[in-house]
Amino acid sequence: MGTPAGYPEPFDLQRLLTGLMKRARNEEQLLQEAASCIVERTPWDACDLLVTGPNNALVLIGSTHSPEYAGRFRLGPGKGTAWRAFKSDEAVVIKTDLQNDPDYAKHPGIPEPDYDSAYAIKLIGRDGPLGVFFLRNLGSWEPVEGEL
């Protein structure tokens, strides 16, 4: 199994992450840059990074769609597709019709296009769950071998 089409080779990814870590002045900048690099180097249209915060909320800390809301947008416990991924031991894969997914929640104050597909996966650190990577596409998505 090789690298799926449209994704960077592992060596390129390692070099990219090393460069990001050297340039970032703080953790927030690193995570914002990581979200941007994911979208620039993969077939995804948007990437959000959410981490656990006060009162068991998921806090947006990096976003290619709404970077101005980083640190200000919070999902309450159990709300949204990101929470479904956070609670699960498996990734959430929505191949099409994201807007009608029962867990998908658009924030009324954040305008966004009608994304059609999504991939959300829990981030796990040394001490347990840290948050969620939430990727979205404007079109439908059929995963190929190596993407999941």
JSON list of C-alpha atoms in Angstrom, two decimals:
[
{"chain": "A", "resi": 1, "resn": "MET", "atom": "CA", "xyz": [0.00, 0.00, 0.00]},
{"chain": "A", "resi": 2, "resn": "GLY", "atom": "CA", "xyz": [1.51, 3.30, -1.12]},
{"chain": "A", "resi": 3, "resn": "THR", "atom": "CA", "xyz": [0.62, 6.91, -0.49]},
{"chain": "A", "resi": 4, "resn": "PRO", "atom": "CA", "xyz": [-2.86, 7.80, -1.87]},
{"chain": "A", "resi": 5, "resn": "ALA", "atom": "CA", "xyz": [-2.97, 10.16, -4.84]},
{"chain": "A", "resi": 6, "resn": "GLY", "atom": "CA", "xyz": [-3.06, 13.81, -3.81]},
{"chain": "A", "resi": 7, "resn": "TYR", "atom": "CA", "xyz": [-1.24, 13.26, -0.49]},
{"chain": "A", "resi": 8, "resn": "PRO", "atom": "CA", "xyz": [2.40, 14.05, 0.34]},
{"chain": "A", "resi": 9, "resn": "GLU", "atom": "CA", "xyz": [4.91, 11.24, 0.62]},
{"chain": "A", "resi": 10, "resn": "PRO", "atom": "CA", "xyz": [5.93, 10.43, 4.24]},
{"chain": "A", "resi": 11, "resn": "PHE", "atom": "CA", "xyz": [9.39, 12.00, 3.83]},
{"chain": "A", "resi": 12, "resn": "ASP", "atom": "CA", "xyz": [7.88, 15.22, 2.48]},
{"chain": "A", "resi": 13, "resn": "LEU", "atom": "CA", "xyz": [5.44, 15.28, 5.39]},
{"chain": "A", "resi": 14, "resn": "GLN", "atom": "CA", "xyz": [8.24, 14.89, 7.93]},
{"chain": "A", "resi": 15, "resn": "ARG", "atom": "CA", "xyz": [10.22, 17.73, 6.32]},
{"chain": "A", "resi": 16, "resn": "LEU", "atom": "CA", "xyz": [7.08, 19.89, 6.23]},
{"chain": "A", "resi": 17, "resn": "LEU", "atom": "CA", "xyz": [6.29, 19.32, 9.93]},
{"chain": "A", "resi": 18, "resn": "THR", "atom": "CA", "xyz": [9.89, 20.01, 10.93]},
{"chain": "A", "resi": 19, "resn": "GLY", "atom": "CA", "xyz": [9.75, 23.32, 9.05]},
{"chain": "A", "resi": 20, "resn": "LEU", "atom": "CA", "xyz": [6.45, 24.25, 10.71]},
{"chain": "A", "resi": 21, "resn": "MET", "atom": "CA", "xyz": [7.86, 23.57, 14.16]},
{"chain": "A", "resi": 22, "resn": "LYS", "atom": "CA", "xyz": [10.90, 25.75, 13.46]},
{"chain": "A", "resi": 23, "resn": "ARG", "atom": "CA", "xyz": [8.82, 28.71, 12.20]},
{"chain": "A", "resi": 24, "resn": "ALA", "atom": "CA", "xyz": [5.99, 28.65, 14.75]},
{"chain": "A", "resi": 25, "resn": "ARG", "atom": "CA", "xyz": [6.29, 31.17, 17.57]},
{"chain": "A", "resi": 26, "resn": "ASN", "atom": "CA", "xyz": [3.69, 29.43, 19.75]},
{"chain": "A", "resi": 27, "resn": "GLU", "atom": "CA", "xyz": [1.39, 26.42, 19.85]},
{"chain": "A", "resi": 28, "resn": "GLU", "atom": "CA", "xyz": [-1.57, 28.28, 18.38]},
{"chain": "A", "resi": 29, "resn": "GLN", "atom": "CA", "xyz": [0.44, 29.39, 15.35]},
{"chain": "A", "resi": 30, "resn": "LEU", "atom": "CA", "xyz": [1.77, 25.86, 14.88]},
{"chain": "A", "resi": 31, "resn": "LEU", "atom": "CA", "xyz": [-1.72, 24.37, 14.87]},
{"chain": "A", "resi": 32, "resn": "GLN", "atom": "CA", "xyz": [-3.10, 27.02, 12.53]},
{"chain": "A", "resi": 33, "resn": "GLU", "atom": "CA", "xyz": [-0.21, 26.43, 10.12]},
{"chain": "A", "resi": 34, "resn": "ALA", "atom": "CA", "xyz": [-0.73, 22.66, 10.37]},
{"chain": "A", "resi": 35, "resn": "ALA", "atom": "CA", "xyz": [-4.41, 23.05, 9.40]},
{"chain": "A", "resi": 36, "resn": "SER", "atom": "CA", "xyz": [-3.41, 25.18, 6.40]},
{"chain": "A", "resi": 37, "resn": "CYS", "atom": "CA", "xyz": [-0.75, 22.69, 5.29]},
{"chain": "A", "resi": 38, "resn": "ILE", "atom": "CA", "xyz": [-3.21, 19.82, 5.44]},
{"chain": "A", "resi": 39, "resn": "VAL", "atom": "CA", "xyz": [-5.58, 21.63, 3.07]},
{"chain": "A", "resi": 40, "resn": "GLU", "atom": "CA", "xyz": [-2.78, 22.81, 0.76]},
{"chain": "A", "resi": 41, "resn": "ARG", "atom": "CA", "xyz": [-1.31, 19.32, 0.40]},
{"chain": "A", "resi": 42, "resn": "THR", "atom": "CA", "xyz": [-4.36, 17.05, 0.38]},
{"chain": "A", "resi": 43, "resn": "PRO", "atom": "CA", "xyz": [-7.67, 16.89, -1.51]},
{"chain": "A", "resi": 44, "resn": "TRP", "atom": "CA", "xyz": [-9.59, 18.41, 1.44]},
{"chain": "A", "resi": 45, "resn": "ASP", "atom": "CA", "xyz": [-11.22, 21.87, 1.22]},
{"chain": "A", "resi": 46, "resn": "ALA", "atom": "CA", "xyz": [-11.24, 22.72, 4.95]},
{"chain": "A", "resi": 47, "resn": "CYS", "atom": "CA", "xyz": [-9.53, 21.60, 8.14]},
{"chain": "A", "resi": 48, "resn": "ASP", "atom": "CA", "xyz": [-10.50, 22.46, 11.72]},
{"chain": "A", "resi": 49, "resn": "LEU", "atom": "CA", "xyz": [-8.54, 21.45, 14.81]},
{"chain": "A", "resi": 50, "resn": "LEU", "atom": "CA", "xyz": [-10.49, 21.36, 18.05]},
{"chain": "A", "resi": 51, "resn": "VAL", "atom": "CA", "xyz": [-9.08, 20.54, 21.51]},
{"chain": "A", "resi": 52, "resn": "THR", "atom": "CA", "xyz": [-10.69, 19.85, 24.85]},
{"chain": "A", "resi": 53, "resn": "GLY", "atom": "CA", "xyz": [-11.25, 23.00, 26.85]},
{"chain": "A", "resi": 54, "resn": "PRO", "atom": "CA", "xyz": [-13.07, 24.32, 29.92]},
{"chain": "A", "resi": 55, "resn": "ASN", "atom": "CA", "xyz": [-16.40, 22.76, 30.85]},
{"chain": "A", "resi": 56, "resn": "ASN", "atom": "CA", "xyz": [-15.76, 19.74, 28.59]},
{"chain": "A", "resi": 57, "resn": "ALA", "atom": "CA", "xyz": [-16.12, 21.86, 25.45]},
{"chain": "A", "resi": 58, "resn": "LEU", "atom": "CA", "xyz": [-14.23, 21.33, 22.21]},
{"chain": "A", "resi": 59, "resn": "VAL", "atom": "CA", "xyz": [-12.45, 24.59, 21.39]},
{"chain": "A", "resi": 60, "resn": "LEU", "atom": "CA", "xyz": [-11.49, 25.57, 17.85]},
{"chain": "A", "resi": 61, "resn": "ILE", "atom": "CA", "xyz": [-7.76, 26.30, 17.83]},
{"chain": "A", "resi": 62, "resn": "GLY", "atom": "CA", "xyz": [-6.90, 26.02, 14.14]},
{"chain": "A", "resi": 63, "resn": "SER", "atom": "CA", "xyz": [-9.08, 26.49, 11.07]},
{"chain": "A", "resi": 64, "resn": "THR", "atom": "CA", "xyz": [-8.64, 27.07, 7.37]},
{"chain": "A", "resi": 65, "resn": "HIS", "atom": "CA", "xyz": [-12.24, 28.18, 7.00]},
{"chain": "A", "resi": 66, "resn": "SER", "atom": "CA", "xyz": [-12.63, 30.47, 10.01]},
{"chain": "A", "resi": 67, "resn": "PRO", "atom": "CA", "xyz": [-9.21, 31.22, 11.53]},
{"chain": "A", "resi": 68, "resn": "GLU", "atom": "CA", "xyz": [-10.58, 34.40, 13.11]},
{"chain": "A", "resi": 69, "resn": "TYR", "atom": "CA", "xyz": [-12.70, 32.21, 15.42]},
{"chain": "A", "resi": 70, "resn": "ALA", "atom": "CA", "xyz": [-9.75, 30.23, 16.79]},
{"chain": "A", "resi": 71, "resn": "GLY", "atom": "CA", "xyz": [-9.91, 30.32, 20.57]},
{"chain": "A", "resi": 72, "resn": "ARG", "atom": "CA", "xyz": [-13.39, 31.89, 20.47]},
{"chain": "A", "resi": 73, "resn": "PHE", "atom": "CA", "xyz": [-15.59, 29.10, 19.08]},
{"chain": "A", "resi": 74, "resn": "ARG", "atom": "CA", "xyz": [-16.63, 26.25, 21.39]},
{"chain": "A", "resi": 75, "resn": "LEU", "atom": "CA", "xyz": [-18.79, 23.17, 20.90]},
{"chain": "A", "resi": 76, "resn": "GLY", "atom": "CA", "xyz": [-20.60, 22.13, 24.06]},
{"chain": "A", "resi": 77, "resn": "PRO", "atom": "CA", "xyz": [-20.40, 18.50, 25.22]},
{"chain": "A", "resi": 78, "resn": "GLY", "atom": "CA", "xyz": [-22.14, 16.11, 22.86]},
{"chain": "A", "resi": 79, "resn": "LYS", "atom": "CA", "xyz": [-22.79, 18.68, 20.11]},
{"chain": "A", "resi": 80, "resn": "GLY", "atom": "CA", "xyz": [-21.75, 18.27, 16.48]},
{"chain": "A", "resi": 81, "resn": "THR", "atom": "CA", "xyz": [-19.94, 15.77, 14.30]},
{"chain": "A", "resi": 82, "resn": "ALA", "atom": "CA", "xyz": [-16.65, 16.60, 16.03]},
{"chain": "A", "resi": 83, "resn": "TRP", "atom": "CA", "xyz": [-18.07, 15.40, 19.34]},
{"chain": "A", "resi": 84, "resn": "ARG", "atom": "CA", "xyz": [-19.22, 12.16, 17.71]},
{"chain": "A", "resi": 85, "resn": "ALA", "atom": "CA", "xyz": [-15.61, 11.57, 16.64]},
{"chain": "A", "resi": 86, "resn": "PHE", "atom": "CA", "xyz": [-14.28, 12.59, 20.07]},
{"chain": "A", "resi": 87, "resn": "LYS", "atom": "CA", "xyz": [-16.54, 10.07, 21.84]},
{"chain": "A", "resi": 88, "resn": "SER", "atom": "CA", "xyz": [-15.76, 7.27, 19.39]},
{"chain": "A", "resi": 89, "resn": "ASP", "atom": "CA", "xyz": [-12.82, 4.96, 18.97]},
{"chain": "A", "resi": 90, "resn": "GLU", "atom": "CA", "xyz": [-13.32, 5.14, 15.20]},
{"chain": "A", "resi": 91, "resn": "ALA", "atom": "CA", "xyz": [-13.19, 7.97, 12.69]},
{"chain": "A", "resi": 92, "resn": "VAL", "atom": "CA", "xyz": [-16.45, 9.53, 11.52]},
{"chain": "A", "resi": 93, "resn": "VAL", "atom": "CA", "xyz": [-16.69, 9.21, 7.75]},
{"chain": "A", "resi": 94, "resn": "ILE", "atom": "CA", "xyz": [-19.46, 11.07, 5.92]},
{"chain": "A", "resi": 95, "resn": "LYS", "atom": "CA", "xyz": [-19.14, 10.44, 2.18]},
{"chain": "A", "resi": 96, "resn": "THR", "atom": "CA", "xyz": [-21.96, 12.74, 1.09]},
{"chain": "A", "resi": 97, "resn": "ASP", "atom": "CA", "xyz": [-24.91, 14.81, 2.35]},
{"chain": "A", "resi": 98, "resn": "LEU", "atom": "CA", "xyz": [-23.05, 16.26, 5.35]},
{"chain": "A", "resi": 99, "resn": "GLN", "atom": "CA", "xyz": [-25.64, 19.03, 5.71]},
{"chain": "A", "resi": 100, "resn": "ASN", "atom": "CA", "xyz": [-28.27, 16.41, 6.60]},
{"chain": "A", "resi": 101, "resn": "ASP", "atom": "CA", "xyz": [-26.15, 14.40, 9.02]},
{"chain": "A", "resi": 102, "resn": "PRO", "atom": "CA", "xyz": [-28.05, 14.34, 12.34]},
{"chain": "A", "resi": 103, "resn": "ASP", "atom": "CA", "xyz": [-24.97, 15.45, 14.30]},
{"chain": "A", "resi": 104, "resn": "TYR", "atom": "CA", "xyz": [-23.71, 18.15, 11.93]},
{"chain": "A", "resi": 105, "resn": "ALA", "atom": "CA", "xyz": [-24.17, 21.58, 13.44]},
{"chain": "A", "resi": 106, "resn": "LYS", "atom": "CA", "xyz": [-23.46, 24.83, 11.61]},
{"chain": "A", "resi": 107, "resn": "HIS", "atom": "CA", "xyz": [-22.78, 27.75, 13.91]},
{"chain": "A", "resi": 108, "resn": "PRO", "atom": "CA", "xyz": [-25.30, 30.44, 12.97]},
{"chain": "A", "resi": 109, "resn": "GLY", "atom": "CA", "xyz": [-22.73, 33.23, 13.37]},
{"chain": "A", "resi": 110, "resn": "ILE", "atom": "CA", "xyz": [-20.07, 31.66, 11.13]},
{"chain": "A", "resi": 111, "resn": "PRO", "atom": "CA", "xyz": [-20.91, 31.72, 7.42]},
{"chain": "A", "resi": 112, "resn": "GLU", "atom": "CA", "xyz": [-19.64, 28.71, 5.52]},
{"chain": "A", "resi": 113, "resn": "PRO", "atom": "CA", "xyz": [-20.30, 26.94, 2.21]},
{"chain": "A", "resi": 114, "resn": "ASP", "atom": "CA", "xyz": [-22.39, 23.80, 2.07]},
{"chain": "A", "resi": 115, "resn": "TYR", "atom": "CA", "xyz": [-19.74, 21.15, 2.60]},
{"chain": "A", "resi": 116, "resn": "ASP", "atom": "CA", "xyz": [-20.88, 17.75, 1.34]},
{"chain": "A", "resi": 117, "resn": "SER", "atom": "CA", "xyz": [-18.47, 15.28, 2.95]},
{"chain": "A", "resi": 118, "resn": "ALA", "atom": "CA", "xyz": [-16.35, 15.05, 6.09]},
{"chain": "A", "resi": 119, "resn": "TYR", "atom": "CA", "xyz": [-13.77, 13.04, 7.97]},
{"chain": "A", "resi": 120, "resn": "ALA", "atom": "CA", "xyz": [-13.36, 13.55, 11.71]},
{"chain": "A", "resi": 121, "resn": "ILE", "atom": "CA", "xyz": [-10.93, 11.67, 13.91]},
{"chain": "A", "resi": 122, "resn": "LYS", "atom": "CA", "xyz": [-9.99, 11.87, 17.57]},
{"chain": "A", "resi": 123, "resn": "LEU", "atom": "CA", "xyz": [-6.51, 13.14, 18.42]},
{"chain": "A", "resi": 124, "resn": "ILE", "atom": "CA", "xyz": [-4.93, 11.07, 21.16]},
{"chain": "A", "resi": 125, "resn": "GLY", "atom": "CA", "xyz": [-1.91, 12.14, 23.17]},
{"chain": "A", "resi": 126, "resn": "ARG", "atom": "CA", "xyz": [0.19, 10.50, 25.83]},
{"chain": "A", "resi": 127, "resn": "ASP", "atom": "CA", "xyz": [-2.42, 11.21, 28.53]},
{"chain": "A", "resi": 128, "resn": "GLY", "atom": "CA", "xyz": [-5.53, 10.40, 26.48]},
{"chain": "A", "resi": 129, "resn": "PRO", "atom": "CA", "xyz": [-7.86, 12.23, 24.08]},
{"chain": "A", "resi": 130, "resn": "LEU", "atom": "CA", "xyz": [-6.72, 15.75, 23.11]},
{"chain": "A", "resi": 131, "resn": "GLY", "atom": "CA", "xyz": [-9.31, 16.82, 20.57]},
{"chain": "A", "resi": 132, "resn": "VAL", "atom": "CA", "xyz": [-10.43, 16.28, 16.97]},
{"chain": "A", "resi": 133, "resn": "PHE", "atom": "CA", "xyz": [-9.21, 16.80, 13.40]},
{"chain": "A", "resi": 134, "resn": "PHE", "atom": "CA", "xyz": [-12.27, 17.74, 11.33]},
{"chain": "A", "resi": 135, "resn": "LEU", "atom": "CA", "xyz": [-11.79, 17.74, 7.54]},
{"chain": "A", "resi": 136, "resn": "ARG", "atom": "CA", "xyz": [-14.49, 18.78, 5.04]},
{"chain": "A", "resi": 137, "resn": "ASN", "atom": "CA", "xyz": [-14.98, 18.76, 1.27]},
{"chain": "A", "resi": 138, "resn": "LEU", "atom": "CA", "xyz": [-17.35, 20.72, -0.93]},
{"chain": "A", "resi": 139, "resn": "GLY", "atom": "CA", "xyz": [-18.01, 17.60, -3.00]},
{"chain": "A", "resi": 140, "resn": "SER", "atom": "CA", "xyz": [-18.75, 14.01, -2.13]},
{"chain": "A", "resi": 141, "resn": "TRP", "atom": "CA", "xyz": [-15.86, 11.75, -1.12]},
{"chain": "A", "resi": 142, "resn": "GLU", "atom": "CA", "xyz": [-15.16, 8.11, -1.75]},
{"chain": "A", "resi": 143, "resn": "PRO", "atom": "CA", "xyz": [-12.15, 7.03, 0.34]},
{"chain": "A", "resi": 144, "resn": "VAL", "atom": "CA", "xyz": [-9.44, 5.07, -1.45]},
{"chain": "A", "resi": 145, "resn": "GLU", "atom": "CA", "xyz": [-7.11, 2.53, 0.07]},
{"chain": "A", "resi": 146, "resn": "GLY", "atom": "CA", "xyz": [-4.71, 4.22, 2.48]},
{"chain": "A", "resi": 147, "resn": "GLU", "atom": "CA", "xyz": [-6.88, 7.28, 3.20]},
{"chain": "A", "resi": 148, "resn": "LEU", "atom": "CA", "xyz": [-8.54, 5.96, 6.35]}
]
